[in-house]
Each structure stands twice: as structure tokens, then as C-alpha cells.
Short mmCIF file of C-alpha atoms and ligand atoms in Angstrom, two decimals:
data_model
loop_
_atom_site.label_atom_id
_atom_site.label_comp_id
_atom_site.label_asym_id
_atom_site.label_seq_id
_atom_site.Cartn_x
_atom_site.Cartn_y
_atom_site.Cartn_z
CA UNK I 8 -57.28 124.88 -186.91
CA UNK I 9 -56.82 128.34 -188.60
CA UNK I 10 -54.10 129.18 -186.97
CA UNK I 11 -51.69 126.38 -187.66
CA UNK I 12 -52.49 127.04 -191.42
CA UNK I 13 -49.14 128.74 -193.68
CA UNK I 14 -50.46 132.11 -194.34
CA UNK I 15 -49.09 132.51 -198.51
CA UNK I 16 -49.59 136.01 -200.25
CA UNK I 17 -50.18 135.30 -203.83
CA UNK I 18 -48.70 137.43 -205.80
CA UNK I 19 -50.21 138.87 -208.95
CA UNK I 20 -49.91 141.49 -211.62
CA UNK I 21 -47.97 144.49 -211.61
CA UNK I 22 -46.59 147.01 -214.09
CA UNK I 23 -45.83 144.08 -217.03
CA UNK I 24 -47.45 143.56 -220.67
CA UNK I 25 -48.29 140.34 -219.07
CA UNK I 26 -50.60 141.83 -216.64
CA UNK I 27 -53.65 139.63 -217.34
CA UNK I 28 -51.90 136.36 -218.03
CA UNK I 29 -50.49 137.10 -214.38
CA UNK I 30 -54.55 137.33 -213.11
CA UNK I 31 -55.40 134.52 -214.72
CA UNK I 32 -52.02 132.08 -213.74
CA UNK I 33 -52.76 133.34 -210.27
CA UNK I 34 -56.19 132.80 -209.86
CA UNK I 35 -55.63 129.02 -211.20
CA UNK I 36 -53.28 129.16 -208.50
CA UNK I 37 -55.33 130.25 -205.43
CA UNK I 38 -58.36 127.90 -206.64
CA UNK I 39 -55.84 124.82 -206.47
CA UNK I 40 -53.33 125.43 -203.21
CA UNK I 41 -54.62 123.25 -200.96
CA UNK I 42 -57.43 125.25 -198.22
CA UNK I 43 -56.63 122.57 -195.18
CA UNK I 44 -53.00 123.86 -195.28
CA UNK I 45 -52.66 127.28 -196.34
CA UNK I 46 -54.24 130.27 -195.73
CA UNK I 47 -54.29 132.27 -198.90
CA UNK I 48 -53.56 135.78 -198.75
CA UNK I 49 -54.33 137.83 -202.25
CA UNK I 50 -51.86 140.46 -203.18
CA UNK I 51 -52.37 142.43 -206.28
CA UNK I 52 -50.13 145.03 -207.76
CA UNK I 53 -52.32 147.54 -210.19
CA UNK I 54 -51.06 148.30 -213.40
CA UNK I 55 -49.59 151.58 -212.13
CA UNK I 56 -47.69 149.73 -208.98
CA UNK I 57 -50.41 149.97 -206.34
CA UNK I 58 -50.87 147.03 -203.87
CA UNK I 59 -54.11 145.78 -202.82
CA UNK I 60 -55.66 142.80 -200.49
CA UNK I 61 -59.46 141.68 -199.40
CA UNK I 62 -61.50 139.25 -200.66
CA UNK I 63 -62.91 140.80 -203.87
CA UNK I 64 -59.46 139.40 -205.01
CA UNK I 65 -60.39 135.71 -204.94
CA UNK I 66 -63.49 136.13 -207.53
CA UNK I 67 -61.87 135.81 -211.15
CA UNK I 68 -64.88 137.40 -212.63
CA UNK I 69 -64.36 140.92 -210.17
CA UNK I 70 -61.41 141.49 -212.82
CA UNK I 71 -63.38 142.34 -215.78
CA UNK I 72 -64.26 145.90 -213.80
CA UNK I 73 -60.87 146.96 -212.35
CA UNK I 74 -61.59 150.45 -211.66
CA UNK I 75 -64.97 148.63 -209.39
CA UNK I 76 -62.79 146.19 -208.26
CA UNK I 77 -60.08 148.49 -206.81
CA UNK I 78 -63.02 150.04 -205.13
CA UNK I 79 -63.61 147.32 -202.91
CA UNK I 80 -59.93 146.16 -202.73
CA UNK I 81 -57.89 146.92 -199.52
CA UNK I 82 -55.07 149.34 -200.19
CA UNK I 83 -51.91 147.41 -198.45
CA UNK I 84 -48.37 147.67 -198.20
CA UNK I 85 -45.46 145.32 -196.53
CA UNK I 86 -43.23 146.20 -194.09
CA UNK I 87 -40.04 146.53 -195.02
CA UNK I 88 -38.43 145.72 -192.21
CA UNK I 89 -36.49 142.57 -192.51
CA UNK I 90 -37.93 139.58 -190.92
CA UNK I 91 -41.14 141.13 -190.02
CA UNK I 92 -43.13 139.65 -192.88
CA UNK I 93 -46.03 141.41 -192.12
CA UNK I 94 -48.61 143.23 -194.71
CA UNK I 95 -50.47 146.46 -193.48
CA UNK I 96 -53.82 148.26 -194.22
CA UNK I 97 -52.98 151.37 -196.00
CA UNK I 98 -54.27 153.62 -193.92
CA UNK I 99 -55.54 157.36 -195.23
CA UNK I 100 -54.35 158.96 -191.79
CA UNK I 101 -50.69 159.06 -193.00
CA UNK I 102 -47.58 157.81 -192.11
CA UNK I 103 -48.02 158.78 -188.63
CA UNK I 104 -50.83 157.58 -187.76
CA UNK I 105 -51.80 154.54 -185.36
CA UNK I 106 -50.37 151.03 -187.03
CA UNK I 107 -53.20 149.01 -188.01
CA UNK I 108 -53.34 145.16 -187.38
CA UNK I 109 -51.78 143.65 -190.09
CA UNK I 110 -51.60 139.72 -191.32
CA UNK I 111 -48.04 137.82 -190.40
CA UNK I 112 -46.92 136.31 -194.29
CA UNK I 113 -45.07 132.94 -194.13
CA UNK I 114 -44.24 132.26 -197.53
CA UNK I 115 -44.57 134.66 -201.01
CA UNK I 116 -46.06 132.56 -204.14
CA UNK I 117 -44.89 135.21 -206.88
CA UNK I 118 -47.65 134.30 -209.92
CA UNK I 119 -46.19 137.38 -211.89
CA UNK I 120 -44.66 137.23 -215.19
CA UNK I 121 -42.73 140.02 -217.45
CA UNK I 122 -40.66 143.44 -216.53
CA UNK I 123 -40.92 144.70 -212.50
CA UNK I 124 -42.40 141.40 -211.42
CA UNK I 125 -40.29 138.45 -212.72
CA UNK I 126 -36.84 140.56 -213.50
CA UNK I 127 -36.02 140.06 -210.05
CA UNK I 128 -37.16 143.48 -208.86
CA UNK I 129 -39.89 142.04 -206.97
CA UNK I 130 -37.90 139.11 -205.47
CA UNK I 131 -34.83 141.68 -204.51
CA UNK I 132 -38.17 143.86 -202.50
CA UNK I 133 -39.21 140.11 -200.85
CA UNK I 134 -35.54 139.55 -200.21
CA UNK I 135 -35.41 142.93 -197.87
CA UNK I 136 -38.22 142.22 -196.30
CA UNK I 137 -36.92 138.73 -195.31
CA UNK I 138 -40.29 136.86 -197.02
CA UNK I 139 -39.50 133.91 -198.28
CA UNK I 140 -40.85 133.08 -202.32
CA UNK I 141 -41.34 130.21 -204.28
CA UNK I 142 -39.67 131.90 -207.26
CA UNK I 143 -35.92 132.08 -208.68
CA UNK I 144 -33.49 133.97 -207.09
CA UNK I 145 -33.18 137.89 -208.12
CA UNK I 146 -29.98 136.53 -209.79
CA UNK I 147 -31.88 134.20 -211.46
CA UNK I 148 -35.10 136.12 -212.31
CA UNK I 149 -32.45 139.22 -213.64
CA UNK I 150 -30.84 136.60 -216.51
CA UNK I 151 -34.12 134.69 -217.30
CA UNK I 152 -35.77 138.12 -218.03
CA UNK I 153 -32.94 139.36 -220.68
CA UNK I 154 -32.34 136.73 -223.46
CA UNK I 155 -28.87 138.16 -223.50
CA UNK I 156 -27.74 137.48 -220.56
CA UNK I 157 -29.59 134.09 -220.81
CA UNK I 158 -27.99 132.57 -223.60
CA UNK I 159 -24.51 133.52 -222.53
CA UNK I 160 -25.29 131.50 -219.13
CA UNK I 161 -26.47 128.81 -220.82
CA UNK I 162 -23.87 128.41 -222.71
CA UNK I 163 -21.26 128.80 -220.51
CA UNK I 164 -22.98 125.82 -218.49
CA UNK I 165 -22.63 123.70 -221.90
CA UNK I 166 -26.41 123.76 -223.31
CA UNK I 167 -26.53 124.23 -226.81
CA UNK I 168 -28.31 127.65 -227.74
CA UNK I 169 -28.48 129.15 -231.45
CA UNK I 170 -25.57 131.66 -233.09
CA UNK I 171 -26.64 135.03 -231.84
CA UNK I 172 -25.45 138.58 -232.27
CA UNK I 173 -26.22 141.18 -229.52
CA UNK I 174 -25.88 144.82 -229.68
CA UNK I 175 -27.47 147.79 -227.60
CA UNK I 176 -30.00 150.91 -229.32
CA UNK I 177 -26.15 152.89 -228.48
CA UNK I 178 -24.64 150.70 -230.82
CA UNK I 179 -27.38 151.02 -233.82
CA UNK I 180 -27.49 154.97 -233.47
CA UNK I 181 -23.55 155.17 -233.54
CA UNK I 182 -23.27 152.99 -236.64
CA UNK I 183 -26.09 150.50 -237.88
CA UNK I 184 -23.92 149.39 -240.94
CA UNK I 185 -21.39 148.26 -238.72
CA UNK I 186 -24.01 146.40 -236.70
CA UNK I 187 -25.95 144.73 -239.88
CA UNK I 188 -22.30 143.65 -241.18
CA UNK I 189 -21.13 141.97 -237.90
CA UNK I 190 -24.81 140.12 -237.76
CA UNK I 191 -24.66 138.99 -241.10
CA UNK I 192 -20.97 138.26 -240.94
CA UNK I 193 -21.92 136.03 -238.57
CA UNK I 194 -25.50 134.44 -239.27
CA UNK I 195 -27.39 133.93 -242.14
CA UNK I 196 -30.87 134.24 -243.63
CA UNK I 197 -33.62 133.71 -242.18
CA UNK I 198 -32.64 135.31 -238.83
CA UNK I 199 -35.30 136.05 -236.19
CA UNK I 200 -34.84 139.56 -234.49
CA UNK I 201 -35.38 140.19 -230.41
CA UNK I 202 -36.16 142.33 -228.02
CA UNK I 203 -33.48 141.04 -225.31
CA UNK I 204 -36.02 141.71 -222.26
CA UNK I 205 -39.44 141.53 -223.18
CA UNK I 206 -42.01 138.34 -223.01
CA UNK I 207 -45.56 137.00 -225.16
CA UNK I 208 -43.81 137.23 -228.21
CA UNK I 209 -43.78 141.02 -228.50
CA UNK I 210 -41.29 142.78 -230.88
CA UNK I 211 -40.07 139.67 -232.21
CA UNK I 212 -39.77 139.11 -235.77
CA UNK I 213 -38.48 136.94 -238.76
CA UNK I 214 -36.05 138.61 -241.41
CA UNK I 215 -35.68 136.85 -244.72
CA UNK I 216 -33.15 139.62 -246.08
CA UNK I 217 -31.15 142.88 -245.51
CA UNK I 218 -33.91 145.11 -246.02
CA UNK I 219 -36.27 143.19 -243.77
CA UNK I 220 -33.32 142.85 -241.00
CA UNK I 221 -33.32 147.03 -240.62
CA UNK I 222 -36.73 147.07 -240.26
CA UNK I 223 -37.23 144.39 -237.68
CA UNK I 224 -34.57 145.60 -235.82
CA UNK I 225 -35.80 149.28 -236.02
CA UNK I 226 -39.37 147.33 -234.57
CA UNK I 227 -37.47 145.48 -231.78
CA UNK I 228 -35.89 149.12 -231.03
CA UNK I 229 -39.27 150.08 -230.36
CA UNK I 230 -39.42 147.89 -227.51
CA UNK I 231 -35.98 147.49 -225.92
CA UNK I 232 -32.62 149.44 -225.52
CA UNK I 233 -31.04 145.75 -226.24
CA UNK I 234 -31.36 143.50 -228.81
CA UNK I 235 -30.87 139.84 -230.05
CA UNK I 236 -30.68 138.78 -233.59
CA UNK I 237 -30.63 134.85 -233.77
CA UNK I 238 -30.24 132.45 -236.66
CA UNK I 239 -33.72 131.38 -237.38
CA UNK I 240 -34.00 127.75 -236.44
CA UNK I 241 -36.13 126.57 -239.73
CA UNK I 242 -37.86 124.20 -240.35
CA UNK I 243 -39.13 124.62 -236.82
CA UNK I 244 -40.45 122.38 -233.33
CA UNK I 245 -41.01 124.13 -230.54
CA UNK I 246 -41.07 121.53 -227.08
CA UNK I 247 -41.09 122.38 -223.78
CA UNK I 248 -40.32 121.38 -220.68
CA UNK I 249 -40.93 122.21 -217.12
CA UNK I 250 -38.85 121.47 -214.14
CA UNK I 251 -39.87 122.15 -210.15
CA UNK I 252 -38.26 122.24 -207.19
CA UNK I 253 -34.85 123.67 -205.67
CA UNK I 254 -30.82 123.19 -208.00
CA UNK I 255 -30.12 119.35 -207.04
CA UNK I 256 -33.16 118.33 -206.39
CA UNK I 257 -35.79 118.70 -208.99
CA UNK I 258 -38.68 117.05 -210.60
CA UNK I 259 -38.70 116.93 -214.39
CA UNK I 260 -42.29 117.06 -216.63
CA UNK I 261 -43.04 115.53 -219.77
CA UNK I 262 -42.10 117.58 -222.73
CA UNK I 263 -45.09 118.77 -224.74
CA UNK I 264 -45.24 120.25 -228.26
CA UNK I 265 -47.15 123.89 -228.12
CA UNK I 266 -49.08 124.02 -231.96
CA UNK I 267 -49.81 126.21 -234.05
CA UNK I 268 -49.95 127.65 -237.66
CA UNK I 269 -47.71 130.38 -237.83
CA UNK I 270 -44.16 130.91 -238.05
CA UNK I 271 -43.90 132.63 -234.36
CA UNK I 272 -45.85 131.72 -231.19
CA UNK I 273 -47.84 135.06 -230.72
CA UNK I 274 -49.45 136.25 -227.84
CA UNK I 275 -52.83 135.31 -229.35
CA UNK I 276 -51.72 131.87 -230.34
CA UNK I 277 -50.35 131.74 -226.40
CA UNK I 278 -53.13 132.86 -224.00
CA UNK I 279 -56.24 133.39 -226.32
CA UNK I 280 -56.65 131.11 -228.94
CA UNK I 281 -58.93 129.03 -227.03
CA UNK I 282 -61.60 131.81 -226.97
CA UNK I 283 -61.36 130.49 -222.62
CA UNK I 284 -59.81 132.35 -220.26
CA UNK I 285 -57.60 129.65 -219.19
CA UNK I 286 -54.31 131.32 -219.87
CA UNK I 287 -51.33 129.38 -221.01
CA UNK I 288 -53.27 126.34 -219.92
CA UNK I 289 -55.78 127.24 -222.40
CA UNK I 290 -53.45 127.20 -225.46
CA UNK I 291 -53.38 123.94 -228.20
CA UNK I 292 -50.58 121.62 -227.44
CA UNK I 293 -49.37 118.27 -227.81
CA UNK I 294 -48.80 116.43 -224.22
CA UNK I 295 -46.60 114.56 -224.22
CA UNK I 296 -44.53 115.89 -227.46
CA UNK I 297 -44.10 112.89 -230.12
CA UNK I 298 -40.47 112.68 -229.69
CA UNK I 299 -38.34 109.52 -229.74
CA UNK I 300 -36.90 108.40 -226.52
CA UNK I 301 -33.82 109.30 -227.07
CA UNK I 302 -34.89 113.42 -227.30
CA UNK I 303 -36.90 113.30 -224.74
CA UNK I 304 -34.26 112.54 -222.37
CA UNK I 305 -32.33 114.60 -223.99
CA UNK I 306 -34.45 117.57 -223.37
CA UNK I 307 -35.52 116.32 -219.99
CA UNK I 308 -31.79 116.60 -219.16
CA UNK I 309 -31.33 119.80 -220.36
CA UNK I 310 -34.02 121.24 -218.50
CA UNK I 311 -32.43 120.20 -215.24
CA UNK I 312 -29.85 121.60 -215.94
CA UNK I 313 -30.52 124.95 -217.67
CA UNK I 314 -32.85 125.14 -213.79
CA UNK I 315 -29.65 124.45 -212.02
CA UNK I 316 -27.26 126.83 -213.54
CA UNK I 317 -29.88 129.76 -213.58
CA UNK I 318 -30.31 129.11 -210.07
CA UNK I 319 -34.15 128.65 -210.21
CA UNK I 320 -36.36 127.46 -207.65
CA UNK I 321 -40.25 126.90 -207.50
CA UNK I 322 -41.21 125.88 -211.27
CA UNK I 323 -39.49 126.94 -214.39
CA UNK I 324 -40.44 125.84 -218.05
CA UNK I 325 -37.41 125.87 -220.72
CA UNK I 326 -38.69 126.09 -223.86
CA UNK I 327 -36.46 124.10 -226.85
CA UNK I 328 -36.31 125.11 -230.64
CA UNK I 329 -35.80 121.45 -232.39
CA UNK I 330 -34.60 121.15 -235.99
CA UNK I 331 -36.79 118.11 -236.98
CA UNK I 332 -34.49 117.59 -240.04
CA UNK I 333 -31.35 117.20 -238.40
CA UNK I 334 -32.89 116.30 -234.51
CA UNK I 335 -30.63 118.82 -233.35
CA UNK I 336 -31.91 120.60 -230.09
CA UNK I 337 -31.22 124.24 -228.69
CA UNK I 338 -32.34 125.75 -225.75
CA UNK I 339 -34.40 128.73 -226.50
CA UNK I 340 -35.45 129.76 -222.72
CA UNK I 341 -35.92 129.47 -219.79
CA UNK I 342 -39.18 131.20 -218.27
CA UNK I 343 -38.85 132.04 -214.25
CA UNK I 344 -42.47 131.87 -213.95
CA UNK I 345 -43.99 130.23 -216.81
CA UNK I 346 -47.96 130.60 -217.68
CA UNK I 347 -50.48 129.13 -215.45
CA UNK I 348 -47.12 127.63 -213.43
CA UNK I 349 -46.85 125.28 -215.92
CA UNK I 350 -49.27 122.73 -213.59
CA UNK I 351 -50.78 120.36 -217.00
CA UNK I 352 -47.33 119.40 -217.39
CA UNK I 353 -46.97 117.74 -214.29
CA UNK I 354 -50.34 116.49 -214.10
CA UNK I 355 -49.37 113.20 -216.94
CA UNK I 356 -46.84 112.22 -214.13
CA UNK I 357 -49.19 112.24 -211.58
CA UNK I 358 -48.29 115.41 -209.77
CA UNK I 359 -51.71 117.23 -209.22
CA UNK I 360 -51.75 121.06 -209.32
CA UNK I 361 -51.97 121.52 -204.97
CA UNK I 362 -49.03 119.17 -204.69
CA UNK I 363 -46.83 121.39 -207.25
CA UNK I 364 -47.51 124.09 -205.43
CA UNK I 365 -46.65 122.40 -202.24
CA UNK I 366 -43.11 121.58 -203.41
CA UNK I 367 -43.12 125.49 -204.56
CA UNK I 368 -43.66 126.15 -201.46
CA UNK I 369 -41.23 123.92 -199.24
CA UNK I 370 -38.26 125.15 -201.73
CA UNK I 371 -39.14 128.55 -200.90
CA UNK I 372 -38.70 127.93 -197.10
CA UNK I 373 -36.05 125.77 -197.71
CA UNK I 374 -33.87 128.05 -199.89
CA UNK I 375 -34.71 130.90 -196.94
CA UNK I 376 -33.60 128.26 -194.19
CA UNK I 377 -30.70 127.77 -196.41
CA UNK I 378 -29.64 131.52 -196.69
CA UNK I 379 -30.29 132.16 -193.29
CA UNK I 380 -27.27 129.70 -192.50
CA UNK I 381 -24.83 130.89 -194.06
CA UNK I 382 -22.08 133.18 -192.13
CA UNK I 383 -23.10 136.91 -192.65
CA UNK I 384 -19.90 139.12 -191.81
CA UNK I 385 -21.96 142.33 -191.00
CA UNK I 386 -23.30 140.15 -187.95
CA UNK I 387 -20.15 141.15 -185.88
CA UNK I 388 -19.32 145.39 -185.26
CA UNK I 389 -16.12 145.97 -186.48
CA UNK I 390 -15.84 149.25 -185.26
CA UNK I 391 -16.53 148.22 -181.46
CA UNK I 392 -12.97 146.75 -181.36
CA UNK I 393 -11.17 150.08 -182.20
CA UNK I 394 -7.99 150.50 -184.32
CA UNK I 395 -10.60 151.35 -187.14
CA UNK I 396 -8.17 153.47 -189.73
CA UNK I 397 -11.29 153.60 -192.56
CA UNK I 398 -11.27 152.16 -195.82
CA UNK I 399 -7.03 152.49 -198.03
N1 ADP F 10 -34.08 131.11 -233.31
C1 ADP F 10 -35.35 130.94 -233.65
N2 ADP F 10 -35.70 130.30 -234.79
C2 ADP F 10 -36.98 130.13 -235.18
N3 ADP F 10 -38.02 130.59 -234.47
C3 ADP F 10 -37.78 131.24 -233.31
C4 ADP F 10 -36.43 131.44 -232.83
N4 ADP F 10 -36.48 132.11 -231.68
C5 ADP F 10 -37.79 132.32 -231.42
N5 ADP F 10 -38.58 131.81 -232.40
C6 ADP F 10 -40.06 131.87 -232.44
O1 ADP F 10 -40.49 133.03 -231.75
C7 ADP F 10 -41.26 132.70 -230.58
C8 ADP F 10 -40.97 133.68 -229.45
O2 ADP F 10 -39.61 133.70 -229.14
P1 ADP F 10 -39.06 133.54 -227.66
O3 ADP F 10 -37.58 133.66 -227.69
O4 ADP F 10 -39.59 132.28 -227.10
O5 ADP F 10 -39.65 134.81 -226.94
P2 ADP F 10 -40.79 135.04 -225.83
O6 ADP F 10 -40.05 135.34 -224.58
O7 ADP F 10 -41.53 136.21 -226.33
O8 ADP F 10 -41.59 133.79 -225.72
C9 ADP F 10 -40.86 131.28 -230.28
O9 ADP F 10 -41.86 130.65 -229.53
C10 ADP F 10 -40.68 130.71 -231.68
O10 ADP F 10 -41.95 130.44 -232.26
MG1 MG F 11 -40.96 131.83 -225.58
#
């Protein structure tokens, strides 16, 4: 019966570089949640930040014409109210006017990735509203969106990550030669040069010397107020390794060995090499990774933890940088929402794409159950018992 069904609002796009890797992870994940249990509510976020509903949503190919598309698309908004968890018709009549019906959400599914989406802006707006979603916390979607931040945490929770120097555009414009000395004081050539909060690859490039270093880092400026420089881990494996489900109680993938010919991943080599429009799914890899035992659950352990101390839920993929000379492993990062939700790496172990995003979808009203518990002082008036002086 319809109405025994968990209504989920998939949520897709939004203001991000990653804008069409989001349309195609999502529509992978509407065509696999599982029809007899959910009822599967489209929400799309425009490239400039409008939000939009209907049907037209569900039809993959209806993206090639987005201006036609948009046509036909409902204009919608949520209500911000917290625990209401409903989503409204725009209406053109104003703020005023009559409130339309609108469609009770149980659960948010999140299929966003980059800036405004996956940074934990969107899951601080879900938080508001009281919607549960089957992504990391904002605390955990903030970090896992600035490499920064990131490798600090990991560390601090004991995971090997490459030598790093960080500095701000502040920094560079009050005195680059101070910078370049402290980052070569530090690391040494090759060195591969970051944008601290951006995805796909973008502004990130190898420096083989001084002169290269400037200019990379005047690129990465382009890009970001903040910036990573990291000793280039060379020769070079990339694995990776997904992990699903809430801290303490998560399900580990096989590791798998992305491939390809050039020194850095690009966003071609990523999402379009394959000519499909599969997304991240699409891209040539190695599954499972050809890795001794002994690595594997190396990295396998890793990537339960890196999930656990960036307070993830849902699925998360950490992506390792392996030094196949000396077998040493670092943990490069950890991606809140990773490309087409990371589902073919779950599939070897016999986890089929619907029943990943079942488990997203328990931990999400799980972790909300879970919050909902806990003692909120607010919940009692303190100035209905008098003797209130204000704040010392
Ligand atoms: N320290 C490093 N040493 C060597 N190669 C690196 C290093 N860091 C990143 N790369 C290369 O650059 C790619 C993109 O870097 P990454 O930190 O994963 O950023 P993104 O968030 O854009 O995926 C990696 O997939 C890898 O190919
Ligand atoms: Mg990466």
C-alpha cells in the first residue's frame, strides 16, 4: 500500500563544479532504491540554488535540456519549521497566499557532491528542518570538504597522511618567500599543490621545482583562499575504499585500484573516460585492487576508522595514496558522498545497490532517533522561575 511506503527526497545538484556527476550519482540512485518500500521524491537544486520537484525529474535523458526541463519542473521549497518535514509547491501568489498541499518527507538521501551541497551547508538546512539524511554530519561534511581540516583530523585519530604545509591566499600576499621557504623547509621535490576545498581534481597540480611551485600555487589561488602543498607520493597507487553505515557499526568494501595513465586522476579520467554517462561508476578500475592480504586489511581498517573519527554516516569512500616501493600507505581522503555512492564496491561482497541504500537509509533514521534522545537544555524556560540577573 502507498501509504505505508518511506517517502525519501533525493537530493541532487546544486551550486557545485560537480553539478552533473551529482545528476548522474542520483539518478543511479532513484533507478535502484527499492519501489515496494520507498516512495521516491526528486529534489533538484539548479545551478543558481533553485529547488524543483515533479516527475520530469526521474527521466535521466530530460537533463540534456535544462532550461526545457525546468519548464516542466515544479518550483518547491521545504518548510523550515523543525519537525515538519514537509516540501511545498512554490506558489506564484506570494508568501501570503493560501498553503498548498505539500508531500510529508521521511528521510533526505543527499546524492550531492562538492561546495554548498556536501560542505555541510545543506545538511546544517536538513538539520533545522528536523529531516533526517543519510549523509555525514555537518561536522563531518565541513572537514571532509577542506583537505586541511581533513588531514589534521586524521591524524590526530592516528592514520597516517603525507607531510603537508598549509597556508591561506592572506599568507601568500603578505609574504610568498616566507611561504615557499617554510614548504620547502619542510618537503621536498616533487610536491603536489591543492586547493584545500575543492573536488574532481580541479586546481591541483604537480611541482618538480621552485619555479613550478609559484606557479601552481598561484593556479590553486585561482581556486581557493586556502591551500595545501603535499609531498608528492611517487611512484604512485591510488586504492580505495568504501565504508557504509553509522561510527561502530559499519560495513567495509573491497578496495579497488582506480587506473589510469597520467600522473593525477582528472576529472576526465574520473567521470568521462568511458565515453558512458555512468559517472564514477563508469571510470576504469581494478576491483578488487591486487594487493597482498596483509594491505588490504590494512586499508580496510583504516577506512573504518578514518569513517568513525569524521563522524560519517550513510557511505563514504577514503581514497589511499600507496608507495608500491616501500608498501607504505597514507590516507589521502575521505569523500562524504563519493561518485555514484560508491554502490560497485559493495556489489563483489554481495551487497546489491537497493540494499546499500537501505542501510543509508536506516542510519539516517537511526542517527535522528539518536539525536532526538539526547537531553536538550533549552527544553526547560529558565526565565519562568524568576531570579533571572542576565548573562555576568
Ligand atoms: N600526495 C600526493 N602524491 C601524489 N599524487 C597525489 C597526491 N595527492 C593527490 N595526488 C593525485 O591527485 C589526485 C587528486 O587529488 P585528491 O587529493 O584526491 O583531490 P580530489 O578531491 O580533487 O580528488 C589524486 O587522485 C592523485 O592522483
Ligand atoms: Mg580524490
Amino acid at each position: 500500500m502507498e501509504s505505508n511506503k518511506i517517502n525519501v527526497a533525493v537530493l541532487f545538484g546544486g551550486r557545485s563544479v560537480e553539478h552533473e556527476v551529482s545528476i548522474l550519482s542520483a539518478q543511479q540512485a532513484i533507478a535502484a532504491l527499492d519501489k515496494n518500500k520507498y516512495q521516491v521524491i526528486p529534489v533538484y537544486i539548479s545551478k543558481e540554488g533553485k529547488w524543483y520537484s515533479g516527475d520530469v525529474l526521474l527521466d535521466v535523458k530530460a537533463f540534456r535540456d535544462i532550461p526545457a526541463l525546468l519548464k516542466q519542473a515544479v518550483p518547491v521549497y521545504f518548510s523550515h519549521d523543525y519537525g515538519d518535514q514537509m516540501l511545498y509547491q512554490r506558489q506564484s501568489g506570494g508568501l501570503f497566499s493560501k498553503k498548498q498541499a505539500g508531500t510529508r518527507i521521511d528521510v533526505a538521501l543527499p546524492v550531492v557532491h562538492g561546495t554548498s551541497v556536501e560542505d555541510g551547508c545543506l545538511q546544517g538546512f536538513l538539520e533545522t528542518c528536523g529531516i533526517p539524511y543519510a549523509c555525514p554530519s555537518v561536522l563531518g561534511s565541513a572537514v571532509g570538504m577542506d583537505k586541511i581540516m581533513m588531514k589534521a583530523v586524521l591524524r590526530e585519530a592516528g592514520l597516517p597522511v603525507v607531510e603537508y604545509q598549509a597556508f591561506t591566499a592572506g599568507d601568500w600576499a603578505e609574504d610568498a618567500e616566507a611561504v615557499l621557504s617554510a614548504i620547502q623547509s619542510k618537503l621536498h621535490f616533487p610536491m603536489i599543490v591543492k586547493p584545500a576545498n575543492l573536488g574532481s581534481s580541479i586546481g591541483i597540480s604537480r611541482a618538480d621545482d621552485p619555479e613550478a611551485l609559484r606557479e601552481k600555487i598561484e593556479l590553486a589561488l585561482s581556486f581557493s583562499l586556502r591551500i595545501l602543498v603535499e609531498q608528492a607520493v611517487d611512484p604512485l597507487r591510488e586504492i580505495n575504499c568504501a565504508a557504509l553505515g553509522l561510527p561502530g557499526d559499519v560495513e567495509v568494501s573491497v578496495c579497488e585500484e582506480p587506473l589510469n595513465g597520467k600522473e593525477i586522476l582528472s576529472f576526465e579520467d574520473k567521470y568521462l573516460s568511458s565515453g558512458s554517462s555512468k559517472g564514477m561508476s563508469g571510470a576504469k578500475r581494478r576491483i578488487p585492487a591486487e594487493l597482498d592480504a596483509e594491505t588490504t586489511e590494512l586499508i580496510r581498517s583504516y577506512t573504518a576508522k578514518a569513517f568513525s573519527a569524521m563522524d560519517c554516516r550513510g557511505v563514504c569512500r577514503v581514497d589511499f595514496l600507496l608507495d608500491p616501493k616501500s608498501n607504505q600507505v597514507y590516507v589521502n581522503e575521505l569523500n562524504t558522498i563519493p561518485g555514484s555512492l560508491s554502490f560497485y564496491l559493495f556489489e563483489p561482497s554481495g551487497v546489491g545497490f537497493d540494499q546499500l541504500l537501505d542501510t543509508m537509509i536506516r542510519a539516517a533514521l537511526r542517527a535522528k532517533r539518536d539525536a532526538d534522545r539526547l537531553t536538550r537544555v533549552y527544553d526547560s524556560n529558565i526565565l519562568a522561575q524568576g531570579g533571572f540577573k542576565g548573562k555576568k
